[in-house]
PDB file of C-alpha atoms and ligand atoms in Angstrom:
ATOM      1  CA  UNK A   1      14.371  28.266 -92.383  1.00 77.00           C
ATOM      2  CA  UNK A   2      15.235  30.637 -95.662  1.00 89.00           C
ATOM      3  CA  UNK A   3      16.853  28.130 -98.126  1.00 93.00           C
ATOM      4  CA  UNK A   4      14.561  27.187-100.644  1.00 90.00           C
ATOM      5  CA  UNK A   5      12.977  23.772-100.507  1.00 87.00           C
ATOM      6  CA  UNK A   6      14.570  22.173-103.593  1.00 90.00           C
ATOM      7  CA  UNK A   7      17.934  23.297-102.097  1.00 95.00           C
ATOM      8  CA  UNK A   8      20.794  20.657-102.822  1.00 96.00           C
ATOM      9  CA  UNK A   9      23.616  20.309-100.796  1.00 97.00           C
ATOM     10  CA  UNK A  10      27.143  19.310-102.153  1.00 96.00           C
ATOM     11  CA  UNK A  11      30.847  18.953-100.708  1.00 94.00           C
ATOM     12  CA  UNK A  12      31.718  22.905-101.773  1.00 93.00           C
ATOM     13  CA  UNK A  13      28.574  24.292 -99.920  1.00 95.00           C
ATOM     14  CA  UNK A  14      28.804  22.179 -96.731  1.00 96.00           C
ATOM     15  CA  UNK A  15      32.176  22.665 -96.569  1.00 92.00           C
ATOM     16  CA  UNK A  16      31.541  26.533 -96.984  1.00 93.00           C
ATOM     17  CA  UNK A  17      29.390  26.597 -94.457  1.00 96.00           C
ATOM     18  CA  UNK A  18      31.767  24.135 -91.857  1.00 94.00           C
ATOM     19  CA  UNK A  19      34.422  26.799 -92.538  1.00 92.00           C
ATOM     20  CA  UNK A  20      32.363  29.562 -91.916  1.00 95.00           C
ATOM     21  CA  UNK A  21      28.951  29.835 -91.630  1.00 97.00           C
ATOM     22  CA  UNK A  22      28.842  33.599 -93.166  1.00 96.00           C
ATOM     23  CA  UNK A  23      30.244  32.801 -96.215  1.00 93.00           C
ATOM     24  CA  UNK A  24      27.826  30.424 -96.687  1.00 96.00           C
ATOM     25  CA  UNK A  25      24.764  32.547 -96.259  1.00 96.00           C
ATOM     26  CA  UNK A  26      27.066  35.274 -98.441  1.00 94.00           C
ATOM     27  CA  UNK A  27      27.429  32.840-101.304  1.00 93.00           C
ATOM     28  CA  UNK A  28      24.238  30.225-101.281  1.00 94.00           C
ATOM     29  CA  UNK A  29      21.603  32.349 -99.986  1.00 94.00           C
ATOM     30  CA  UNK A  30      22.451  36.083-100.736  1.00 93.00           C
ATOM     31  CA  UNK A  31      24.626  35.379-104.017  1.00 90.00           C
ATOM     32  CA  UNK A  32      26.897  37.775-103.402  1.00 88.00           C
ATOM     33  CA  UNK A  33      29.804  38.513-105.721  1.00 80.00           C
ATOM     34  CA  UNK A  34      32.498  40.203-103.987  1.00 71.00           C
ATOM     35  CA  UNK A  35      35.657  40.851-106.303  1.00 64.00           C
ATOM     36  CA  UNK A  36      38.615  40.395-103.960  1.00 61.00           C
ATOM     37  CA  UNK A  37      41.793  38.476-104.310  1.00 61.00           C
ATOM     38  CA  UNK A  38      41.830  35.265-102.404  1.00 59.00           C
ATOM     39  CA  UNK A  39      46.163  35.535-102.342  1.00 58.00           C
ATOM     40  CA  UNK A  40      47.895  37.923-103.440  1.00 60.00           C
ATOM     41  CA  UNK A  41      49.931  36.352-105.847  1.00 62.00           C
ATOM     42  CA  UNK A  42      46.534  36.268-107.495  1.00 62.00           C
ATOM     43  CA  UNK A  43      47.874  35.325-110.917  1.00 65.00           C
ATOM     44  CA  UNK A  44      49.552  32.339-109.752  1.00 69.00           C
ATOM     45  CA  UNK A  45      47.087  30.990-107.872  1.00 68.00           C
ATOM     46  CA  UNK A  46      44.218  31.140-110.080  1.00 71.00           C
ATOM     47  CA  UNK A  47      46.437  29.724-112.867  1.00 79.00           C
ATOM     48  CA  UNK A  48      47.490  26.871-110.734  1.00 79.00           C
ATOM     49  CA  UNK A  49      43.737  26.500-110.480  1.00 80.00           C
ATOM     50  CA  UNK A  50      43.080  26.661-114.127  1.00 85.00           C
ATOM     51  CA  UNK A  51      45.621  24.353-114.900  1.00 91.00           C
ATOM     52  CA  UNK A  52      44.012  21.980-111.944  1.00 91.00           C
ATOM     53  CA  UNK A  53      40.861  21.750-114.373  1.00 91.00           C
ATOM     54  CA  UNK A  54      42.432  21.553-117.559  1.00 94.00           C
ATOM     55  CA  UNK A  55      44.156  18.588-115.642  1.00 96.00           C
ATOM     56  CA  UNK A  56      40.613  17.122-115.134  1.00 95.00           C
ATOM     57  CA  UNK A  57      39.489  17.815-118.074  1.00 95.00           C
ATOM     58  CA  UNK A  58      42.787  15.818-119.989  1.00 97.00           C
ATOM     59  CA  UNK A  59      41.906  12.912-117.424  1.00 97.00           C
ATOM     60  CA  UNK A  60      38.876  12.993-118.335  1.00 96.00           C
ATOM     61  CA  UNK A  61      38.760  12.735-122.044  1.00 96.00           C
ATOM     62  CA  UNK A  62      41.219  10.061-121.434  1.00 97.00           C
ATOM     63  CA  UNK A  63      38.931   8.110-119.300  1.00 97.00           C
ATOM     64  CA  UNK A  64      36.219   8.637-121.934  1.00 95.00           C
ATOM     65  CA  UNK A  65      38.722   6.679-125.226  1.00 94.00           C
ATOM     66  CA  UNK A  66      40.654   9.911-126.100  1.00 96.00           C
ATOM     67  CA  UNK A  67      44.493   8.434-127.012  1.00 96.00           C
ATOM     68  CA  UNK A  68      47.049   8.781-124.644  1.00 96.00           C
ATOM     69  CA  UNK A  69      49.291  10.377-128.077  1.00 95.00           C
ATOM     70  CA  UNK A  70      46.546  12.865-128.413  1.00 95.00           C
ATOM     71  CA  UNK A  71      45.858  13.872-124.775  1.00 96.00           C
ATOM     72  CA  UNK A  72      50.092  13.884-124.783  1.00 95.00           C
ATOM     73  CA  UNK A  73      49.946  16.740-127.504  1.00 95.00           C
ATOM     74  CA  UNK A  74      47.733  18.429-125.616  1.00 95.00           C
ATOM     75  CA  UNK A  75      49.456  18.533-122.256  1.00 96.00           C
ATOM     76  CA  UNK A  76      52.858  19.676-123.859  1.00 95.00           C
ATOM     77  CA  UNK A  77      50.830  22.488-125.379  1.00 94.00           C
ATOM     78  CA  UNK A  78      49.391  23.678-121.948  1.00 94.00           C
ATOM     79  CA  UNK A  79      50.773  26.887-120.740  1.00 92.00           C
ATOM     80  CA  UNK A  80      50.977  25.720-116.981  1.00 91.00           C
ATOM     81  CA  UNK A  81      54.916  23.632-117.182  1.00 91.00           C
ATOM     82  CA  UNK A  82      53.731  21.268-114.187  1.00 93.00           C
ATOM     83  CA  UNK A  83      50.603  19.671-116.385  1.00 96.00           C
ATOM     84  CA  UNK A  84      53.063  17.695-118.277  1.00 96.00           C
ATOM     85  CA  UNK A  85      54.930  15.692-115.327  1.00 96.00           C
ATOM     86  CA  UNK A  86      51.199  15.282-113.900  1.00 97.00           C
ATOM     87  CA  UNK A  87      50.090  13.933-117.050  1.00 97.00           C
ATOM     88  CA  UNK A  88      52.797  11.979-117.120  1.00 97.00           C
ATOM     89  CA  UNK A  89      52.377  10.438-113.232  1.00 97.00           C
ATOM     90  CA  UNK A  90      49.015   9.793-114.672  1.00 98.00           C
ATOM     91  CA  UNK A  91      49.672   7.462-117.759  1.00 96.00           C
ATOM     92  CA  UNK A  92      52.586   5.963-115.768  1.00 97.00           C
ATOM     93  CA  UNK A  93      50.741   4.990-112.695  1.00 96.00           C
ATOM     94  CA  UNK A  94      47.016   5.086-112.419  1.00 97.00           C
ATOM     95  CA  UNK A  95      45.635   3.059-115.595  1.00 95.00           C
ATOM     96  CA  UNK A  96      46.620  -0.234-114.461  1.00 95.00           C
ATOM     97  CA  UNK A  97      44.910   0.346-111.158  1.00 94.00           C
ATOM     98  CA  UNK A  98      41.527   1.095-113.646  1.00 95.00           C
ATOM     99  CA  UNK A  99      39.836  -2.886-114.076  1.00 93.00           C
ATOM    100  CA  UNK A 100      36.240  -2.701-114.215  1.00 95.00           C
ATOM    101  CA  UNK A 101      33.474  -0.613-115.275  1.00 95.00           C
ATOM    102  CA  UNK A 102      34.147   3.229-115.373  1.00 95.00           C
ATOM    103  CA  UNK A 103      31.939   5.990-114.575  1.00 96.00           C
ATOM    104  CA  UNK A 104      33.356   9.140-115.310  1.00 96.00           C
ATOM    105  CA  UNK A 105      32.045  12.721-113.806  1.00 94.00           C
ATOM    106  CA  UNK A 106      29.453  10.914-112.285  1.00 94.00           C
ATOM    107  CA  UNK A 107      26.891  12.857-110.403  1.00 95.00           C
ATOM    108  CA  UNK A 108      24.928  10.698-108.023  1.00 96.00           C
ATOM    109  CA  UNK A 109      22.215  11.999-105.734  1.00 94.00           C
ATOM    110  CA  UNK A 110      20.978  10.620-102.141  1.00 95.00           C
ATOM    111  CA  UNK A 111      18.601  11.831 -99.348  1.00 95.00           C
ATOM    112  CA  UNK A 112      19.418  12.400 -95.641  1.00 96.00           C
ATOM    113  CA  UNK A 113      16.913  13.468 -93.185  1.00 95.00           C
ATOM    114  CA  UNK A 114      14.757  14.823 -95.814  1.00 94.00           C
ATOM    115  CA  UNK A 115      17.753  16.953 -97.623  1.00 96.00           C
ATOM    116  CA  UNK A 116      18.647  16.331-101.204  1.00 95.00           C
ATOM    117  CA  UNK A 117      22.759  15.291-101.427  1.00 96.00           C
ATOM    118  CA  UNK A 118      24.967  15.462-104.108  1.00 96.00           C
ATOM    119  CA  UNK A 119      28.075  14.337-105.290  1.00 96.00           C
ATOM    120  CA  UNK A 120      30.148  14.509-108.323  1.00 95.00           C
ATOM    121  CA  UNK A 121      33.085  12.217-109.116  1.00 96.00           C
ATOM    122  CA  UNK A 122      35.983  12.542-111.123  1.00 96.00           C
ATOM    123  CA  UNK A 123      35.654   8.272-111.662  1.00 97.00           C
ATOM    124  CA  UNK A 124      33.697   5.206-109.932  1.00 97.00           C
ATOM    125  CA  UNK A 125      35.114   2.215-110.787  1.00 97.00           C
ATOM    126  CA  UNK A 126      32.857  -0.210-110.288  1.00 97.00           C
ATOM    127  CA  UNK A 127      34.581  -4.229-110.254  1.00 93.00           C
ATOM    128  CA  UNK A 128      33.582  -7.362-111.271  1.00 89.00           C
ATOM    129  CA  UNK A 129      33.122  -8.739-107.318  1.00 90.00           C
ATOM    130  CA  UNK A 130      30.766  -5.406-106.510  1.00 93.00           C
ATOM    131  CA  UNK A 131      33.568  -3.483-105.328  1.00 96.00           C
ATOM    132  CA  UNK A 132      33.700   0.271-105.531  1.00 97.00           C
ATOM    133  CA  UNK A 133      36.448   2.314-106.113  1.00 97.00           C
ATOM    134  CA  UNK A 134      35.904   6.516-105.927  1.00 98.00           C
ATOM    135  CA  UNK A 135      38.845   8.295-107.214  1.00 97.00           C
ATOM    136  CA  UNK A 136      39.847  11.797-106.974  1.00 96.00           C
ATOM    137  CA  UNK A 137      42.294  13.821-108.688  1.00 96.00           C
ATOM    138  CA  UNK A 138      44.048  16.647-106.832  1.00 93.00           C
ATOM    139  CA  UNK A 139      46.560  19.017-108.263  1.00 91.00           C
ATOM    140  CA  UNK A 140      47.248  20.837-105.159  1.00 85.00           C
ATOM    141  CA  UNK A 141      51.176  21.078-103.945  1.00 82.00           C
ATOM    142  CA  UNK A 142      50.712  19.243-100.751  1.00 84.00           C
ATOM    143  CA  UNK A 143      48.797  16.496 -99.958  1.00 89.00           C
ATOM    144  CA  UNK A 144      46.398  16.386 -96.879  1.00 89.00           C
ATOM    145  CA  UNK A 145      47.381  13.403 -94.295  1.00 91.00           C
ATOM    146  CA  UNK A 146      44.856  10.577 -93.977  1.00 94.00           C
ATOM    147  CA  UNK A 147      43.747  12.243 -91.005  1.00 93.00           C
ATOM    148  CA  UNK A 148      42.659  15.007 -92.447  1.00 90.00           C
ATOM    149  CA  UNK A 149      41.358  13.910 -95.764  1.00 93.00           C
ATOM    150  CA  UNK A 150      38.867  11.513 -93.528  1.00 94.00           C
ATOM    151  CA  UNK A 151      37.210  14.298 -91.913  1.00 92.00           C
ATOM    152  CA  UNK A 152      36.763  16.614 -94.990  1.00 92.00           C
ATOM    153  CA  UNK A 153      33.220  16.616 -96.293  1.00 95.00           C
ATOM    154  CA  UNK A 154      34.038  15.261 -99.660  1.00 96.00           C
ATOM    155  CA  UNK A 155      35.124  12.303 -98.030  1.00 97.00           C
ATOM    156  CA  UNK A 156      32.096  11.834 -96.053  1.00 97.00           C
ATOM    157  CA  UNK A 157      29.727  13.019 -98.498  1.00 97.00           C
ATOM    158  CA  UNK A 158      31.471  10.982-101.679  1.00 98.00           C
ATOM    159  CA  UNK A 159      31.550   7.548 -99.390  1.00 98.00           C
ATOM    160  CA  UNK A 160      27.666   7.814 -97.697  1.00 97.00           C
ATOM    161  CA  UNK A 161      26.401   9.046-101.572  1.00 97.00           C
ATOM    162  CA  UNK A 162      27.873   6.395-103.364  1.00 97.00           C
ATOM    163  CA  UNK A 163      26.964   3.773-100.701  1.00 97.00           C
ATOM    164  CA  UNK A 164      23.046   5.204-100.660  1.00 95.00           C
ATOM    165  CA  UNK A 165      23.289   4.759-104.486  1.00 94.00           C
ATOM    166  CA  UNK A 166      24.697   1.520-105.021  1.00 95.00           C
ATOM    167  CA  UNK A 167      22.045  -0.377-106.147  1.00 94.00           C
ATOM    168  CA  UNK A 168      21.901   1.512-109.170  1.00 92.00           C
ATOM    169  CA  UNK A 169      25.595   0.745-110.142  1.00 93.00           C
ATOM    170  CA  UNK A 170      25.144  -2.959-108.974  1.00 94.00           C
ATOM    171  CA  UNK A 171      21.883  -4.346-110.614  1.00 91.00           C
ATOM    172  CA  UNK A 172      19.704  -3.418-107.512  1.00 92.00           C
ATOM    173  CA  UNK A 173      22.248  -4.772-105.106  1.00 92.00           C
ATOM    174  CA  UNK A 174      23.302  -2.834-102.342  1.00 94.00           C
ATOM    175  CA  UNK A 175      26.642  -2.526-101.388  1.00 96.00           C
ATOM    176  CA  UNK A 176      28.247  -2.764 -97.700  1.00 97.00           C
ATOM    177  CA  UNK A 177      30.402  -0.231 -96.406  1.00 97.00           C
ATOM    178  CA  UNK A 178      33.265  -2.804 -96.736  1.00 97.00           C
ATOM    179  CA  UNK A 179      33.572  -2.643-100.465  1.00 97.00           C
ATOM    180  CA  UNK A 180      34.207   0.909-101.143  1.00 98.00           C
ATOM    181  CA  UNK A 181      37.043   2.637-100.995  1.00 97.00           C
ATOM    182  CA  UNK A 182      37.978   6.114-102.126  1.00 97.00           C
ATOM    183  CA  UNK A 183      41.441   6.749-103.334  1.00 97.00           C
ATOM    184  CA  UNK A 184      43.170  10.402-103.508  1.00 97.00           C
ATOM    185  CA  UNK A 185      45.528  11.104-106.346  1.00 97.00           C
ATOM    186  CA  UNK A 186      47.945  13.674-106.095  1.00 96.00           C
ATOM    187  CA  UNK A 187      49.425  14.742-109.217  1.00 96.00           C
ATOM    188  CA  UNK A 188      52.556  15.754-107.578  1.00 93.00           C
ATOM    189  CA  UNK A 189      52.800  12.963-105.885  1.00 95.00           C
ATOM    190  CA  UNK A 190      51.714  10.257-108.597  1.00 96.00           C
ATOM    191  CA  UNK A 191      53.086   7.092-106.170  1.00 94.00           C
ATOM    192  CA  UNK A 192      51.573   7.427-103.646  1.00 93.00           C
ATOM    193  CA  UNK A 193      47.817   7.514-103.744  1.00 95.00           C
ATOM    194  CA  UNK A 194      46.150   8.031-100.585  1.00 97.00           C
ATOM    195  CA  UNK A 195      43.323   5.079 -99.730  1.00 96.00           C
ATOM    196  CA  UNK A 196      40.315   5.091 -97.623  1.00 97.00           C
ATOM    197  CA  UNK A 197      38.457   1.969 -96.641  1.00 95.00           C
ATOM    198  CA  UNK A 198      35.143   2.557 -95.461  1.00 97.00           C
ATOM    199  CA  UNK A 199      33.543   0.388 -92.557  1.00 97.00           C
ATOM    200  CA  UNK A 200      30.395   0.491 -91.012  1.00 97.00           C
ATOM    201  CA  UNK A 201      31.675   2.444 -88.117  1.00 97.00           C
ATOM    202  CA  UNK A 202      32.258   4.973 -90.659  1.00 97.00           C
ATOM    203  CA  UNK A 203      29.286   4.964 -92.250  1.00 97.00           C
ATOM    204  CA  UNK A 204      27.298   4.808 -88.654  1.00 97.00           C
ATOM    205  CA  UNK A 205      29.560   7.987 -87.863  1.00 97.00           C
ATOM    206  CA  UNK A 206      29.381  10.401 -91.369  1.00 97.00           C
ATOM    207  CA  UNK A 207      25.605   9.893 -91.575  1.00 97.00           C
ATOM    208  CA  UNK A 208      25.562  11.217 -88.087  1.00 98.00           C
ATOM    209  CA  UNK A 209      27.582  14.024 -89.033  1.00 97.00           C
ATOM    210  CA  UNK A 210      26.114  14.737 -91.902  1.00 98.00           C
ATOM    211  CA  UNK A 211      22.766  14.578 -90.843  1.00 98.00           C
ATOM    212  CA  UNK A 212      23.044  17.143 -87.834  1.00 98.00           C
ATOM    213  CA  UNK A 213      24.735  19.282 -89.791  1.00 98.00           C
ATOM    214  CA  UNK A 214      22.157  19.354 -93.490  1.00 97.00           C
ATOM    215  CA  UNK A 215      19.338  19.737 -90.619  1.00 97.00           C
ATOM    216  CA  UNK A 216      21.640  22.668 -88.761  1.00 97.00           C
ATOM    217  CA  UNK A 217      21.907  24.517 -92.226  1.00 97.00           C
ATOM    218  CA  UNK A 218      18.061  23.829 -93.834  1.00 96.00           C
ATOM    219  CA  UNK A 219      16.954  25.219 -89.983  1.00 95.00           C
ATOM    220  CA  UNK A 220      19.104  27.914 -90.088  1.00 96.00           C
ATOM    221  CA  UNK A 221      17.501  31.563 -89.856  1.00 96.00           C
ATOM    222  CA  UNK A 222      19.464  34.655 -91.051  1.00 96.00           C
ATOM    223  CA  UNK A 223      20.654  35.409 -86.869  1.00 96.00           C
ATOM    224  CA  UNK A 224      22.314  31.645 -87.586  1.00 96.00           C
ATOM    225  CA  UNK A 225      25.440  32.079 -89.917  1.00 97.00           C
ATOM    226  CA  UNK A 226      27.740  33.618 -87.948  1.00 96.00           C
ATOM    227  CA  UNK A 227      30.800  34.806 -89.233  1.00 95.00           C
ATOM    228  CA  UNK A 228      33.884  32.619 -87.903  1.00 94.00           C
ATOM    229  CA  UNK A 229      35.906  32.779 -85.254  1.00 93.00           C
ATOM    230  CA  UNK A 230      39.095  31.944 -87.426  1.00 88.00           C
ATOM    231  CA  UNK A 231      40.470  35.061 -88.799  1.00 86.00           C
ATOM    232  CA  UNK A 232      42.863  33.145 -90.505  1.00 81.00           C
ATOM    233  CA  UNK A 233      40.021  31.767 -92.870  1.00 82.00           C
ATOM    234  CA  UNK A 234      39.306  35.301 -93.587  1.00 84.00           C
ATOM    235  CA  UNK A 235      42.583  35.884 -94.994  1.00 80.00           C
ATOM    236  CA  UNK A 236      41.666  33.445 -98.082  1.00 79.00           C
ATOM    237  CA  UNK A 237      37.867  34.410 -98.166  1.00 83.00           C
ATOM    238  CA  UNK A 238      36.866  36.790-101.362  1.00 82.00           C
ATOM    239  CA  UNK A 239      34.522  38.532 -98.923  1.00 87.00           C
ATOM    240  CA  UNK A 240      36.966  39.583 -96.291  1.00 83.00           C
ATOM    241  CA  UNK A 241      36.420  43.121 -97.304  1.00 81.00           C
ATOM    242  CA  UNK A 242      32.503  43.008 -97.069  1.00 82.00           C
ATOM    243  CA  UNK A 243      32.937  41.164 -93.281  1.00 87.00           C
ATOM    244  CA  UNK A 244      35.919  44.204 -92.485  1.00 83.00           C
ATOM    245  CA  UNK A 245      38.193  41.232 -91.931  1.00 78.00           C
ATOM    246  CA  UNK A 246      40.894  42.969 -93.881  1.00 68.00           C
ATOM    247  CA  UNK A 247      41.777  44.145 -97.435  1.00 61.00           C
ATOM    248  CA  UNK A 248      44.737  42.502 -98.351  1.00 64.00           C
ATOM    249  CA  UNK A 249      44.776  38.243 -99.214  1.00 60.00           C
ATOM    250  CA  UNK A 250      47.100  36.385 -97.670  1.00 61.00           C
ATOM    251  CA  UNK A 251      50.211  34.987 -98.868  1.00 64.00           C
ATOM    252  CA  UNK A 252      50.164  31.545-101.216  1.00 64.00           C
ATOM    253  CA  UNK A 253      52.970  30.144 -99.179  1.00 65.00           C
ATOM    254  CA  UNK A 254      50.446  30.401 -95.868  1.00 61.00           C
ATOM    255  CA  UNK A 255      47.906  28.956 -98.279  1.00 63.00           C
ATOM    256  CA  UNK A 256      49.561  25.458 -99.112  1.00 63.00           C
ATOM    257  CA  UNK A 257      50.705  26.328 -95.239  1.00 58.00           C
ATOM    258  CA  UNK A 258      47.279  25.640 -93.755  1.00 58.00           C
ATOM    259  CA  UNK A 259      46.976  22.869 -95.681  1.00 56.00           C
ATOM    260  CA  UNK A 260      43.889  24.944 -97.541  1.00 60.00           C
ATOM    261  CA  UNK A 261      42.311  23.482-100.699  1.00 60.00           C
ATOM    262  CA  UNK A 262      40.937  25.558-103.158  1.00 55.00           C
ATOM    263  CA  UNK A 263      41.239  22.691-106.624  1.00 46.00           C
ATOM    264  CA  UNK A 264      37.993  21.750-106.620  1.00 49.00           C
ATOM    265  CA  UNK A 265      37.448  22.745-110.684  1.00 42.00           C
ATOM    266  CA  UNK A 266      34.040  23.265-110.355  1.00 42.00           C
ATOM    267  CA  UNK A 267      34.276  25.823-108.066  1.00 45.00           C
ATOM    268  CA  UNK A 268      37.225  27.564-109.912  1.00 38.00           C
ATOM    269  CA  UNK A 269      36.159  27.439-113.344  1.00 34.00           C
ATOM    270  CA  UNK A 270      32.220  26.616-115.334  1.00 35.00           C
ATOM    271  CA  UNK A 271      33.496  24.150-117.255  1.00 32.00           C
ATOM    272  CA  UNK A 272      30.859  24.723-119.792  1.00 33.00           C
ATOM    273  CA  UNK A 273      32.914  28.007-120.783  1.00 32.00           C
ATOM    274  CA  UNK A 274      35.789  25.995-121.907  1.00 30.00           C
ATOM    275  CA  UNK A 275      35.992  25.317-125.549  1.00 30.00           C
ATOM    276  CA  UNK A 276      35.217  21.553-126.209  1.00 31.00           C
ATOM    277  CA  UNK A 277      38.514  19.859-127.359  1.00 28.00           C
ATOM    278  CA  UNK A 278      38.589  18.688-130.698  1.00 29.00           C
ATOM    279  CA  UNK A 279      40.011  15.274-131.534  1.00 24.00           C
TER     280      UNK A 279
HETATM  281  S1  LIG B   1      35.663  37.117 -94.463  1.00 69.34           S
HETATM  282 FE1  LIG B   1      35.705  35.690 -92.753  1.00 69.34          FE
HETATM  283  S2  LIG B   1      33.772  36.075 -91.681  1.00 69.34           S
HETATM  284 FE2  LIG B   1      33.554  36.970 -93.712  1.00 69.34          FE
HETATM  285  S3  LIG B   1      32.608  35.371 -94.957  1.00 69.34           S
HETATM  286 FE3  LIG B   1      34.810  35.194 -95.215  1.00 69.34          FE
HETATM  287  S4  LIG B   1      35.476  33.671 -93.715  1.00 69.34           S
HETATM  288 FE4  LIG B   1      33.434  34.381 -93.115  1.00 69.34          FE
END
């Protein structure tokens, strides 16, 4: 075992290691910065990014009593053209869907088989009846099917965190599977949000999951992370020249392609190096 004791483990760094357990050992356990390209229309991509948590951050103040005019003035200001139509999906279609109490950037914490979770959410709407509502902005082209967005480890990690958690957002009450639900937003695709019901079966299943694989990662010795098998992931990997798995990115067209996802804000930019927005 070489990860420290308080080690936490979130979407980003399970799904780092799921993808390849290398990288994880490269980025969680070595910290290694390795300053390659993960496309090679690098300035695109990372703008796209940027503008992906500028979107966030826009949503956010919203959520938080920031006008609609002044969030408005902002978005047609924003260098990245595409902000404005997502802003403007937003405001047309997700506030009426927003009835009950609103926690915004919420980080919430649970424990599996000993390991420390977390999970950060863009908004957890919690309703009058003890419903609970996770939502999720995306900015990325294309959205993933149903199929796939229910075996990424946000969605397993979001739904079994918020569950564990509950009776702290429902006055000690604890919530069954049945009344959560966790709804992906596409920005480019403001119509047609994507919703997951949770069930017991689901629950019974992630926390399987999950657990074998927090306990496969925090028993992990250095001989464990192997490097994948899937030389395609090394194609979008910064470390692709440290693992000899090719120098030059691939394309941002193969990218969206894959069906890849690479908007999680927090891993593309430290939000507290943005300048606050004044209102
Ligand atoms: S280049 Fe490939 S093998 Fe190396 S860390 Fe990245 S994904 Fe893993």
């Amino acid at each position: 075992m070489i990860l420290p004791n308080d080690f936490v483990f979130t979407q980003a760094n399970l799904q780092d290691y799921v993808d390849c357990p290398y990288r994880f050992y490269l980025r969680y356990v070595l910290r290694t910065r390795w300053p390659a390209l993960v496309v090679d229309q690098a300035l695109d991509f990372e703008q796209r990014g940027q503008a992906g948590g500028r979107f966030h951050r826009l949503v956010q103040q919203y959520l938080l009593g920031v006008s609609a005019e002044r969030i408005e003035v902002l978005a047609e200001e924003d260098p990245w053209p595409e902000l404005r139509a997502w802003w403007a999906g937003f405001l047309t279609h997700v506030p009426p869907w927003l009835v009950g109490q609103r926690w915004v950037e919420m980080p919430l914490t649970a424990t599996l088989v000993g390991q420390r979770l977390l999970a950060k959410y863009d908004l957890l709407l919690v309703e009058e009846q003890g419903n609970l509502t996770i939502f999720d902005w995306k900015t990325s082209e294309k959205p993933l099917s149903k199929a796939r967005l229910l075996e990424r480890i946000q969605t397993r990690l979001y739904r079994l965190v918020v569950l564990q958690a509950s009776p702290m957002l429902l006055n000690h009450q604890s919530a069954a599977p049945e009344q959560i639900s966790m709804h992906y937003w596409y920005a480019t695709h403001p119509q047609t949000p994507i919703y997951l019901i949770y069930s017991q079966a689901d629950f019974d299943r992630d926390r399987e999951y999950l657990a074998h694989l927090v306990e496969t990662v925090a028993n992990a010795e250095v001989e464990d992370f192997l490097r994948t098998a899937d030389l395609a992931r090394c194609r979008f990997c910064v470390y692709r020249s440290h693992c000899e798995r090719g120098v030059e990115a691939g394309s941002l067209e193969e990218f969206d392609r894959l069906e890849l996802e690479l908007d999680d804000p927090d891993r593309l930019i430290d939000f507290d190096d943005l300048p606050e927005i004044e209102f």
